[in-house]
Coordinates of C-alpha atoms and ligand atoms in Angstrom, one line a residue:
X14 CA -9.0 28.9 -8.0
X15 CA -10.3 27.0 -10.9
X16 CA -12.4 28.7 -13.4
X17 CA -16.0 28.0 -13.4
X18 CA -17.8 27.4 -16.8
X19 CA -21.2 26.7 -17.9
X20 CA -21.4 25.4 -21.2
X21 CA -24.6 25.2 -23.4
X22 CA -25.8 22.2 -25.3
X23 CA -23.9 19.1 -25.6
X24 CA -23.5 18.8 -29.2
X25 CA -19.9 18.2 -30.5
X26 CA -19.1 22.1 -30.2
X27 CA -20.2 22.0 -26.8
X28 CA -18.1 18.9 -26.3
X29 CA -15.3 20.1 -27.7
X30 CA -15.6 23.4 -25.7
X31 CA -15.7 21.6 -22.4
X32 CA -12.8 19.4 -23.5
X33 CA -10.8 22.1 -23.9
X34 CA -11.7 23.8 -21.1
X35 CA -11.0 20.8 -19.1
X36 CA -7.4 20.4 -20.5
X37 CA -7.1 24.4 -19.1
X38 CA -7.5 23.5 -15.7
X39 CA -11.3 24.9 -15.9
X40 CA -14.7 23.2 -14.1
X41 CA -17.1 22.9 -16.4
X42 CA -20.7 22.4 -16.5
X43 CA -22.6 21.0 -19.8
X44 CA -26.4 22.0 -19.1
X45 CA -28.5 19.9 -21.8
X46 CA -32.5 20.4 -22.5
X47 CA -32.7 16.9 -23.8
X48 CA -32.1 14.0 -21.0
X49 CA -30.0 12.6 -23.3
X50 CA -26.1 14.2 -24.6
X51 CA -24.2 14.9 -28.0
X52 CA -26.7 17.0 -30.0
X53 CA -27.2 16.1 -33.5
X54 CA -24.1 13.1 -33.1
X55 CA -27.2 11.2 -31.6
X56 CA -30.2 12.8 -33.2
X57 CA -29.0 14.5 -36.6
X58 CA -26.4 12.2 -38.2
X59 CA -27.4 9.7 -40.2
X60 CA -28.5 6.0 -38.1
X61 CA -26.9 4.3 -41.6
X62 CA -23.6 6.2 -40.5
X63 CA -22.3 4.5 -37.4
X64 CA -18.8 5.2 -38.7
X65 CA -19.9 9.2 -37.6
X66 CA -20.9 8.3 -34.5
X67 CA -17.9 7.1 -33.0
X68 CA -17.2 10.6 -31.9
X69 CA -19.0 10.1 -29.1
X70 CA -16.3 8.1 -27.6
X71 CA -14.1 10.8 -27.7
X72 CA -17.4 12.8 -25.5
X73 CA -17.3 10.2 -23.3
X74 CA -13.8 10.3 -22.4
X75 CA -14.3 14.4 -21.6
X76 CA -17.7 13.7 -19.4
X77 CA -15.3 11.3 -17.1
X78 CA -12.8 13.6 -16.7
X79 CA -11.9 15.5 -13.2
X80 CA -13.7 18.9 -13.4
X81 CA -16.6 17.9 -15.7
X82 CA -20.5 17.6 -14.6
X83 CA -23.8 17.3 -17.0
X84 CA -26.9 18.6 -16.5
X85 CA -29.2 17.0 -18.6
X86 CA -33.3 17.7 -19.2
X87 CA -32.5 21.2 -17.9
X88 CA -33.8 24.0 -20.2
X89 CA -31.9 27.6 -20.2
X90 CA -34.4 30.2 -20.3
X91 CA -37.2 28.5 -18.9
X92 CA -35.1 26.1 -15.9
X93 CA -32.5 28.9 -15.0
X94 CA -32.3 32.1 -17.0
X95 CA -28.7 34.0 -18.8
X96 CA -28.3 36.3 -16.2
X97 CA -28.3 33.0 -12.9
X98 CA -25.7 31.1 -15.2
X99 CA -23.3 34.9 -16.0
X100 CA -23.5 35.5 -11.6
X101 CA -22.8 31.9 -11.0
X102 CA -20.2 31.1 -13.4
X103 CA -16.6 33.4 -14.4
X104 CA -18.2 32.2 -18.6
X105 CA -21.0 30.8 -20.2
X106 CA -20.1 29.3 -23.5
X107 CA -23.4 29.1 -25.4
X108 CA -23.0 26.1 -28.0
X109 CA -26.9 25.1 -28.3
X110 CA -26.8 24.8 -32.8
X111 CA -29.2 25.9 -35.6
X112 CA -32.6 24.9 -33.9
X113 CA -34.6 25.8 -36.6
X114 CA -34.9 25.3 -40.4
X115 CA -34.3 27.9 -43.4
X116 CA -37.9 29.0 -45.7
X117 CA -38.0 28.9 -49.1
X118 CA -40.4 31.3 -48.9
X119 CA -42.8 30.3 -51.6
X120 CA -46.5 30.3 -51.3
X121 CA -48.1 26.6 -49.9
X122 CA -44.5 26.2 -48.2
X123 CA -46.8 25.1 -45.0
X124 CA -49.3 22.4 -46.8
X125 CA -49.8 19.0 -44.9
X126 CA -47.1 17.0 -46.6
X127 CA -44.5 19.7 -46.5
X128 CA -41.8 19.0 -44.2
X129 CA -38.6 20.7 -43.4
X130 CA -36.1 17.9 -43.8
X131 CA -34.7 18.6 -40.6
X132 CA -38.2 17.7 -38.7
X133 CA -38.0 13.7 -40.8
X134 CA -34.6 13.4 -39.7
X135 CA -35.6 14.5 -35.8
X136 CA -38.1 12.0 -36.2
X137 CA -36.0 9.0 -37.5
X138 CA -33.4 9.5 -35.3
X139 CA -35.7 9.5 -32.2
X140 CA -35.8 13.1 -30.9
X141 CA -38.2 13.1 -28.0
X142 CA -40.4 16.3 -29.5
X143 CA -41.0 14.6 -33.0
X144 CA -42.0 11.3 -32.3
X145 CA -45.8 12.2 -32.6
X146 CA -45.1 13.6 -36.6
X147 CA -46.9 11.0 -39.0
X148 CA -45.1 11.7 -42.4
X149 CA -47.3 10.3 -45.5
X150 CA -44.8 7.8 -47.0
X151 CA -48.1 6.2 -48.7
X152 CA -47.6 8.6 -51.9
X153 CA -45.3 7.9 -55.1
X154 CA -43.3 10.4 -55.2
X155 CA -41.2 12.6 -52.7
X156 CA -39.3 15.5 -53.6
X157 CA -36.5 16.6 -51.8
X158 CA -35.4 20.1 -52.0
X159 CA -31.6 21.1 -51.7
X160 CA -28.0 20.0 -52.8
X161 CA -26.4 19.7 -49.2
X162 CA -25.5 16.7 -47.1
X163 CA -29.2 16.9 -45.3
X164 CA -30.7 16.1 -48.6
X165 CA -28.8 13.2 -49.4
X166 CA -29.4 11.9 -46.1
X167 CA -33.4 12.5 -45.8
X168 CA -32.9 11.5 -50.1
X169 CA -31.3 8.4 -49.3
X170 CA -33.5 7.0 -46.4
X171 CA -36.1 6.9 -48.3
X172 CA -34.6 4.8 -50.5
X173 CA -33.1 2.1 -48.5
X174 CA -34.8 -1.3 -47.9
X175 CA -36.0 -3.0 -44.5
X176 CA -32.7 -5.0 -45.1
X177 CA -30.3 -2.1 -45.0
X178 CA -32.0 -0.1 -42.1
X179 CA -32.2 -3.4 -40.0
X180 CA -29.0 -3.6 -38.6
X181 CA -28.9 0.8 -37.6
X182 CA -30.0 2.4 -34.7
X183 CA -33.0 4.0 -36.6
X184 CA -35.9 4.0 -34.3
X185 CA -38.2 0.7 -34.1
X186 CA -41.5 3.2 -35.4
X187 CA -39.7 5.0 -38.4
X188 CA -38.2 1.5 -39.2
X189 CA -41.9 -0.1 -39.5
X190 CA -43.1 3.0 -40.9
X191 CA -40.5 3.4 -43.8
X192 CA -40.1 -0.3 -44.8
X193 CA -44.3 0.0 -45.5
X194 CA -43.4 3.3 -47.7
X195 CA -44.9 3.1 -50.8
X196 CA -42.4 6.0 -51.9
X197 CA -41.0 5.1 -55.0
X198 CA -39.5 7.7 -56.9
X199 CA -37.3 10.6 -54.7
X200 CA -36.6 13.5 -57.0
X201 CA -34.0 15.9 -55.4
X202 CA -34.0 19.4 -56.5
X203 CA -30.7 21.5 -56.6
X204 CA -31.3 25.3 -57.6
X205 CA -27.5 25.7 -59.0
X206 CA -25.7 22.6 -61.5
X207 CA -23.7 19.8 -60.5
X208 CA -20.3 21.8 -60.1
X209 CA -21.7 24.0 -57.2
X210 CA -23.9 21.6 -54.9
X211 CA -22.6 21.4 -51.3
X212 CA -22.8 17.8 -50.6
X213 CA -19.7 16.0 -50.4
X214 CA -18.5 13.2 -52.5
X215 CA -18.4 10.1 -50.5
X216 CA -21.8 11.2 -49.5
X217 CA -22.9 11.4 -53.4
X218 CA -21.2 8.1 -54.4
X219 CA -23.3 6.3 -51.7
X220 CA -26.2 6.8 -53.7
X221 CA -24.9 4.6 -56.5
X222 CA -24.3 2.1 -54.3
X223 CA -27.5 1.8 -52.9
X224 CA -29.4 -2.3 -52.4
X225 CA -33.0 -1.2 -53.4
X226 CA -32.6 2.3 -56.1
X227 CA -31.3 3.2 -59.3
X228 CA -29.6 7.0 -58.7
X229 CA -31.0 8.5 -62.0
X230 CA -29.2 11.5 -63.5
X231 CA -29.8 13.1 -67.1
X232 CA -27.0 13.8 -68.9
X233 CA -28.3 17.2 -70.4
X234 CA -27.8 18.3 -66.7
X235 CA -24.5 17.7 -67.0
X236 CA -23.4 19.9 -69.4
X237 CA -21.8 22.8 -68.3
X238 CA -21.5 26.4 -68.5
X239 CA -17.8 27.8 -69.2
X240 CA -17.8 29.7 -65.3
X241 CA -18.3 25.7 -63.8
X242 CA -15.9 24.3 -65.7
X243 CA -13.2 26.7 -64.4
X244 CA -14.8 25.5 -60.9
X245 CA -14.3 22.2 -61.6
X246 CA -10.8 23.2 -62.0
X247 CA -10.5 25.6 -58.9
X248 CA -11.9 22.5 -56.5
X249 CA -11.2 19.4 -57.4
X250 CA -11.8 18.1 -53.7
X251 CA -15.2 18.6 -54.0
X252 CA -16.9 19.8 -57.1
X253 CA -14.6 18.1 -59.8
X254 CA -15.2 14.9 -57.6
X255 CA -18.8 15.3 -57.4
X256 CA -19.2 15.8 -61.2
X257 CA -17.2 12.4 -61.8
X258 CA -19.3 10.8 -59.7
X259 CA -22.2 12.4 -61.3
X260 CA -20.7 11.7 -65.1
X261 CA -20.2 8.1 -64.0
X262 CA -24.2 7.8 -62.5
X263 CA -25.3 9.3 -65.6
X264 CA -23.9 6.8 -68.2
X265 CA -25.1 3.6 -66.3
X266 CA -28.6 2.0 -67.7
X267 CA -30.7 1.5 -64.6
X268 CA -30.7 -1.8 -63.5
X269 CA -34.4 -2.3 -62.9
X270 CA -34.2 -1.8 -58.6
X271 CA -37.4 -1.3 -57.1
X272 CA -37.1 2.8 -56.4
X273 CA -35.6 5.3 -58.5
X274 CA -33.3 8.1 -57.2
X275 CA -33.3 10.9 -59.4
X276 CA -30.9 14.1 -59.4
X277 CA -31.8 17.0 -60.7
X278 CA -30.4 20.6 -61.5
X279 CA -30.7 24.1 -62.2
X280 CA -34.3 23.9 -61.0
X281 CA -35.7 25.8 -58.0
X282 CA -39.3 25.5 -56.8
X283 CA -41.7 28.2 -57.2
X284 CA -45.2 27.0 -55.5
X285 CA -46.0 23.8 -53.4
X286 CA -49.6 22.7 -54.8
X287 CA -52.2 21.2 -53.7
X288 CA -55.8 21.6 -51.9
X289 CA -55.8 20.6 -48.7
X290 CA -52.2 18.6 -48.9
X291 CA -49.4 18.7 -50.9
X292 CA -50.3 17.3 -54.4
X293 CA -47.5 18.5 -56.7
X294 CA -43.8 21.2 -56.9
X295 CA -44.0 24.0 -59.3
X296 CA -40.4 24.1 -60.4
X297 CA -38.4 26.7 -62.9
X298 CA -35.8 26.2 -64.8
X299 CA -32.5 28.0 -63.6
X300 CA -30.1 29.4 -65.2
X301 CA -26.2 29.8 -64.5
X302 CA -24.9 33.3 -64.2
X303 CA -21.8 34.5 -62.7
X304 CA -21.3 37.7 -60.9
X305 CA -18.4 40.1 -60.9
X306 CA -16.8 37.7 -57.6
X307 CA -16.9 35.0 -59.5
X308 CA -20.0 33.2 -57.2
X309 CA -22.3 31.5 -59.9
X310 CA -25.8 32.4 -59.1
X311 CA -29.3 30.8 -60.4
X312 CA -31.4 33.0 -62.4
X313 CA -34.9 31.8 -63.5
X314 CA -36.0 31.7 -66.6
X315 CA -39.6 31.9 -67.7
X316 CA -39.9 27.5 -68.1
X317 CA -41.6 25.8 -65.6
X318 CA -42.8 22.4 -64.7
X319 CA -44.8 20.7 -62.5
X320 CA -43.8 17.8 -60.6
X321 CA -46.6 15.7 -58.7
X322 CA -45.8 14.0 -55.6
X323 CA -47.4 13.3 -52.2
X324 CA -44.5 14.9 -50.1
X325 CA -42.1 17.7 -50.2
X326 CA -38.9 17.5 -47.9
X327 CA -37.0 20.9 -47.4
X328 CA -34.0 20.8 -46.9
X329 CA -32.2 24.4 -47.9
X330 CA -30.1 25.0 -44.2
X331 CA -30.6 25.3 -40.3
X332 CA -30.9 28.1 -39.0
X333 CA -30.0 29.2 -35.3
X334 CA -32.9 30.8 -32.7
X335 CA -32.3 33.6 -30.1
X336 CA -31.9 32.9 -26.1
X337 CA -33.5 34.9 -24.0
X338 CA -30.8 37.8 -22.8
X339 CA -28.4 37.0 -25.6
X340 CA -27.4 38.8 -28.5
X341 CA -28.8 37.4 -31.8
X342 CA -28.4 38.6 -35.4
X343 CA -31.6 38.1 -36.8
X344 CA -30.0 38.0 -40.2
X345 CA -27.3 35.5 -40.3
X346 CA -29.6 33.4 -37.3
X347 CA -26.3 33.4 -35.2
X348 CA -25.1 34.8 -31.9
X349 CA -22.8 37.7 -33.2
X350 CA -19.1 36.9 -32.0
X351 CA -15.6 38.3 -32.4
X352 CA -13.4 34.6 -32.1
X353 CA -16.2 33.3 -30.1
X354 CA -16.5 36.3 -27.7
X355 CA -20.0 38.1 -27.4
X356 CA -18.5 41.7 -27.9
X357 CA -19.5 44.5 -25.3
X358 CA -20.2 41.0 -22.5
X359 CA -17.4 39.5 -20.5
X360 CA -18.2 36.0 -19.7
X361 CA -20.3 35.5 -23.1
X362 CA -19.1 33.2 -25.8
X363 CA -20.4 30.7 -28.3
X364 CA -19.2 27.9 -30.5
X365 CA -20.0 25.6 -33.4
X366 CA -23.4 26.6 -35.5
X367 CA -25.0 29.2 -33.2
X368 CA -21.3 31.2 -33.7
X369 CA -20.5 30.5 -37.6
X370 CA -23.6 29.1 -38.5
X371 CA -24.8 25.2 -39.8
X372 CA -22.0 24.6 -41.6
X373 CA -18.9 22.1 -41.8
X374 CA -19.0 18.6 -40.2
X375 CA -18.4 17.4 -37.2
X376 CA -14.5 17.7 -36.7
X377 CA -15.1 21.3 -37.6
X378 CA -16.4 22.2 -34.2
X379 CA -13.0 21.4 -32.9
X380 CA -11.2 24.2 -34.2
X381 CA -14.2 26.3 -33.8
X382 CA -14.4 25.7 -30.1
X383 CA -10.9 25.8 -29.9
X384 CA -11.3 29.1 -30.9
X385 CA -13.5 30.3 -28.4
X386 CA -12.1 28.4 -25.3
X387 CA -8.6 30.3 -26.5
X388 CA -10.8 33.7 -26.0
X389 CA -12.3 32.7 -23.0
X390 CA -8.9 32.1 -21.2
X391 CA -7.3 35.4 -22.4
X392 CA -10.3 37.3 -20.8
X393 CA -9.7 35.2 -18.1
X394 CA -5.9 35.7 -17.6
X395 CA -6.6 39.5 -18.4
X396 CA -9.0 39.5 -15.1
X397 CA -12.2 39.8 -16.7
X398 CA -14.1 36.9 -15.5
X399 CA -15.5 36.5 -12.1
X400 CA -18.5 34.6 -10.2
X401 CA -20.5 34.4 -7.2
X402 CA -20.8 32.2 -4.8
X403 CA -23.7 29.4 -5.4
X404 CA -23.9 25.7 -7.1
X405 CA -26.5 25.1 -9.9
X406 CA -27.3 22.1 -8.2
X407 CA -28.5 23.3 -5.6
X408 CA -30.3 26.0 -7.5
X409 CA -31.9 23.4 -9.6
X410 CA -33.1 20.8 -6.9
X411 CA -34.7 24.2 -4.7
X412 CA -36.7 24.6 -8.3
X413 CA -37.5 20.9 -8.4
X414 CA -36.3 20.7 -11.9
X415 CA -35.7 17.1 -12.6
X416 CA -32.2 16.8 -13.6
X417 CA -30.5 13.7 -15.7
X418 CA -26.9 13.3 -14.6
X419 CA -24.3 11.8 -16.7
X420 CA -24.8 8.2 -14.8
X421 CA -28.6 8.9 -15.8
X422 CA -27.8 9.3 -19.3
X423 CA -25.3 6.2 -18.6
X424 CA -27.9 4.5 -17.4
X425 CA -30.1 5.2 -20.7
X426 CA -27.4 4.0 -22.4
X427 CA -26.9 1.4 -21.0
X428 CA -30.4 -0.3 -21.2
X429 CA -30.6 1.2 -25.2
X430 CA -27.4 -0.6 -25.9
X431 CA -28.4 -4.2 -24.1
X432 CA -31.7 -4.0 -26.3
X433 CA -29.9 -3.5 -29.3
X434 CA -27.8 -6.5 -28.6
X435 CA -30.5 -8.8 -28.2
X436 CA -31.5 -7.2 -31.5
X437 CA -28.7 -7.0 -33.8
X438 CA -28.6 -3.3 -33.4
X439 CA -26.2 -0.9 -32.3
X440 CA -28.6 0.4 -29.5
X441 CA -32.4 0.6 -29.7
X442 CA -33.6 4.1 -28.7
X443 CA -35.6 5.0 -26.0
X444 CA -37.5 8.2 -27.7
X445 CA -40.1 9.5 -25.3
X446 CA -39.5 12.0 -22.3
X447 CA -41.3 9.5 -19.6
X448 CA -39.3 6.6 -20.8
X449 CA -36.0 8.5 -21.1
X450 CA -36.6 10.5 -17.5
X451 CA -37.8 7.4 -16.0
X452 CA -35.0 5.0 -16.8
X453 CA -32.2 7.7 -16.0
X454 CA -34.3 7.8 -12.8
X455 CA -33.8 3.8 -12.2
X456 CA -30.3 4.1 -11.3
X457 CA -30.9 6.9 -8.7
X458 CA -33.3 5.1 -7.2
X459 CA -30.9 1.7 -6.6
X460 CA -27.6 4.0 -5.6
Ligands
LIG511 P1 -25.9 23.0 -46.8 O1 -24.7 22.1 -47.0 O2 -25.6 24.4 -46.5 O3 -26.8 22.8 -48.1 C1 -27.9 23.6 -48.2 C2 -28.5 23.4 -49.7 O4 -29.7 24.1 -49.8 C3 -27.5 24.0 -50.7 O5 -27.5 23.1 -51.8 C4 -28.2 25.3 -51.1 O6 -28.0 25.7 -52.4 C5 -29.7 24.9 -51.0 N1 -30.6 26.0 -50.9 C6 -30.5 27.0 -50.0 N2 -31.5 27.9 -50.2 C7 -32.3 27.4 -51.2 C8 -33.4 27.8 -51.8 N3 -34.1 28.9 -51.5 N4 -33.9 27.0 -52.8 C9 -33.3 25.9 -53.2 N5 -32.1 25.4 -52.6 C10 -31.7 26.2 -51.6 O7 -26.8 22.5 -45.6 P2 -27.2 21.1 -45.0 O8 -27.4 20.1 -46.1 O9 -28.4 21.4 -44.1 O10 -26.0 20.6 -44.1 C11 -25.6 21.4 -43.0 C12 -24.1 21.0 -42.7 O11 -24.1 19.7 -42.1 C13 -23.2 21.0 -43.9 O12 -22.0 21.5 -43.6 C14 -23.1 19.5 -44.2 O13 -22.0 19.1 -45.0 C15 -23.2 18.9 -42.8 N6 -23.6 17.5 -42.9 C16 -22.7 16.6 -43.1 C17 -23.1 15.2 -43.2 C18 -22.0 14.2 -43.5 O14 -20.8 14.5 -43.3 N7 -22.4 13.0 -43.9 C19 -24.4 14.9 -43.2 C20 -25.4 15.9 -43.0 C21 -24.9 17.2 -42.8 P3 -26.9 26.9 -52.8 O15 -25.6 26.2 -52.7 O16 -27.3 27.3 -54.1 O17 -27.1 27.9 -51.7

């Protein structure tokens, strides 16, 4: 008999996973809180980077596959709990992300006006729990804190123009409610120098190429310590590429655009100011050591600085939150795995960021849940998988939980996709739970 599988979260790990799975022989079930599949591929990568979206296609091809079902607008935990889906299935493959943002753990971290990054990019990107956030893009200044991929994107769309954003599938409200911005200068902090940031080059060599901003970097920043020049030399993929790219922003005179980008480094904030909303960044001045293992750390010195600016934009990491009945390591915010296996519980396994944690792009989760899925089918042929009898259909319609299908999410699909036509747009999202549960409803109701 086929195995049975319930996978968690429809993300590209989860994807990935039930592709895999698929290829095996295996049944698999995708159970999704949102109405609406593939994670942050929707709802985290940037609506100015269709080009990153076209993995979907690859999703869909899996979802019509013999074998495969989605459960959408089902929540694990509250809908059914760990220990239904471990009777009813031979494995649960928990792939569900880094919910949850990293603190920088300084004090007035939580002022109005202090966002974590990945809350504004939820929002842009139409997530149906942030769509009621109202971010105060009325200020000068924003401040951006981090060197990762997350920065650049949050940096970067608040700098494009109306123009550039017209012809995504950014939502209609953040569209209207960016193009009014009166942000004009994004500073974005990185606590280590130019050779160690984490963002990737053809993501830092978009910002010199953007219609509305200068990318601003001081040269003085650019000089570097003997430990990241033999870095330049150890990875020349990314941090020799980055620092060309850096060199090459640094020597062009501005040409007078409307915003200003500016990069800055060795600077880590110390305090978030302000009375009753953010008013300013207390930032010190880092310096460069390198430890015995050759990392290079920032250690503050005693110079500070205080930057003023309206909003501050977080953006140092996701980080993972526990399920209900499953292990979690509190410190690393993943679910603790040997190869994807949840040691000491047959049937348990994760993938992608809840496994290594929020790191790598999207490809990554291949090999990652790869990984797993290889586990899972050694228990598997060793005999250490087995279910009861019972559908989580049926389970799920005695509870009278609304579930969205994968012809409901076609169905949302489809309607956000004919709007966007009319529109010049890729798709037009719908971004509210009524609207989204209503149209995936539509279809059932004409079947
Ligand atoms: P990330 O790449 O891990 O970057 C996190 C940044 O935060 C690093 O620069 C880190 O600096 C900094 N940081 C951490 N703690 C800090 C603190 N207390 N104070 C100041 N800075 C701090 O994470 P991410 O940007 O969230 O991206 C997550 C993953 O998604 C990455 O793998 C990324 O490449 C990927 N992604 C890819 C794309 C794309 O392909 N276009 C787009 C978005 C995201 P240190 O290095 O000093 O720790």
């Amino acid at each position: 008999m086929a195995l049975r599988v319930a996978v968690v979260g429809s993300g590209p790990a989860g994807f990935y996973a039930a592709e895999a799975l698929l290829a095996a022989g295996a049944r698999v079930d995708v159970l999704e809180r949102l109405p609406t599949p593939f994670g942050l591929v929707r709802l985290g990568v940037a609506p100015d980077h269709p080009e990153l979206k076209t993995a979907a296609r690859a999703f869909e091809q899996t979802a019509a596959r013999e074998g495969f079902r989605f459960f959408g607008n089902v929540h694990v935990g509250r809908d059914v709990g760990h220990d239904e889906l471990a009777r009813l299935y031979d494995a649960v493959v928990y792939a569900v992300g880094a919910q949850s943002d990293r603190r920088l753990g300084i004090p007035g971290e939580d002022l109005p006006g202090s966002w974590a990054a990945t809350e504004f990019v939820a929002w842009y990107n139409g997530h149906p729990d942030y769509q009621e956030l109202r971010f105060d893009l009325g200020c000068e200044r924003a401040v951006v804190v981090g060197n990762g991929n997350v920065a650049i994107d949050v940096a970067r769309m608040l700098a494009r123009t109306a123009d550039e954003l017209a012809p995504t599938d950014v939502t209609e409200q953040s569209a209207a409610a960016l193009a009014a911005a009166g942000v004009r200068e994004i500073v974005m902090l990185g606590r280590r120098g130019p050779a160690q940031a984490a963002f990737t080059p053809p993501e830092l060599k978009e910002l010199g190429e953007l219609r509305g901003a200068d990318v601003v970097v001081d040269p003085a920043d650019l000089e570097l310590d003997p430990a990241s020049e033999a870095a330049l030399e150890a990875d020349r993929a990314r941090a020799r590429r980055n620092v060309d790219i850096l060199r090459a922003f640094a020597a062009r005179p501005p040409a007078g655009k409307p915003k200003r980008l500016a990069l800055r480094f060795c600077v880590s904030p110390v305090a978030i100011l302000g009375t009753d909303r953010v008013e300013a960044v207390e930032v010190v001045r880092n310096e460069l050591v390198a430890g015995a293992d050759g990392t290079i750390r920032a250690v503050p010195t005693d110079r500070r600085e205080t930057i003023p600016c309206g909003l501050v934009l977080r953006s140092v990491g996701y980080r993972g939150v526990p399920l209900p009945g499953v292990p979690f390591d509190e410190g690393r915010g993943v679910i603790p795995t040997e190869r994807g296996r949840v040691p000491g519980r047959p049937g348990v396994y994760a993938a992608g960021w809840i496994k290594r944690g929020p790191s790598g792009v999207i490809g990554t989760n291949k090999k990652d849940a790869a990984e797993t899925v290889e586990a899972l089918l050694e228990d598997a042929r060793a005999g250490l998988l087995e279910h009861e009898e019972g559908d989580l259909g049926e389970l799920l319609r005695a509870r009278g939980v609304a579930v969205v299908d994968y012809r409901g999410w076609q169905a949302i699909d489809a309607w956000e996709r004919a709007l966007g036509e009319e529109r010049g747009r890729p798709r037009v999202k719908l971004t509210r739970w009524d609207e989204l549960l209503a149209k995936a409803r539509e279809l059932h109701s004409v079947r």
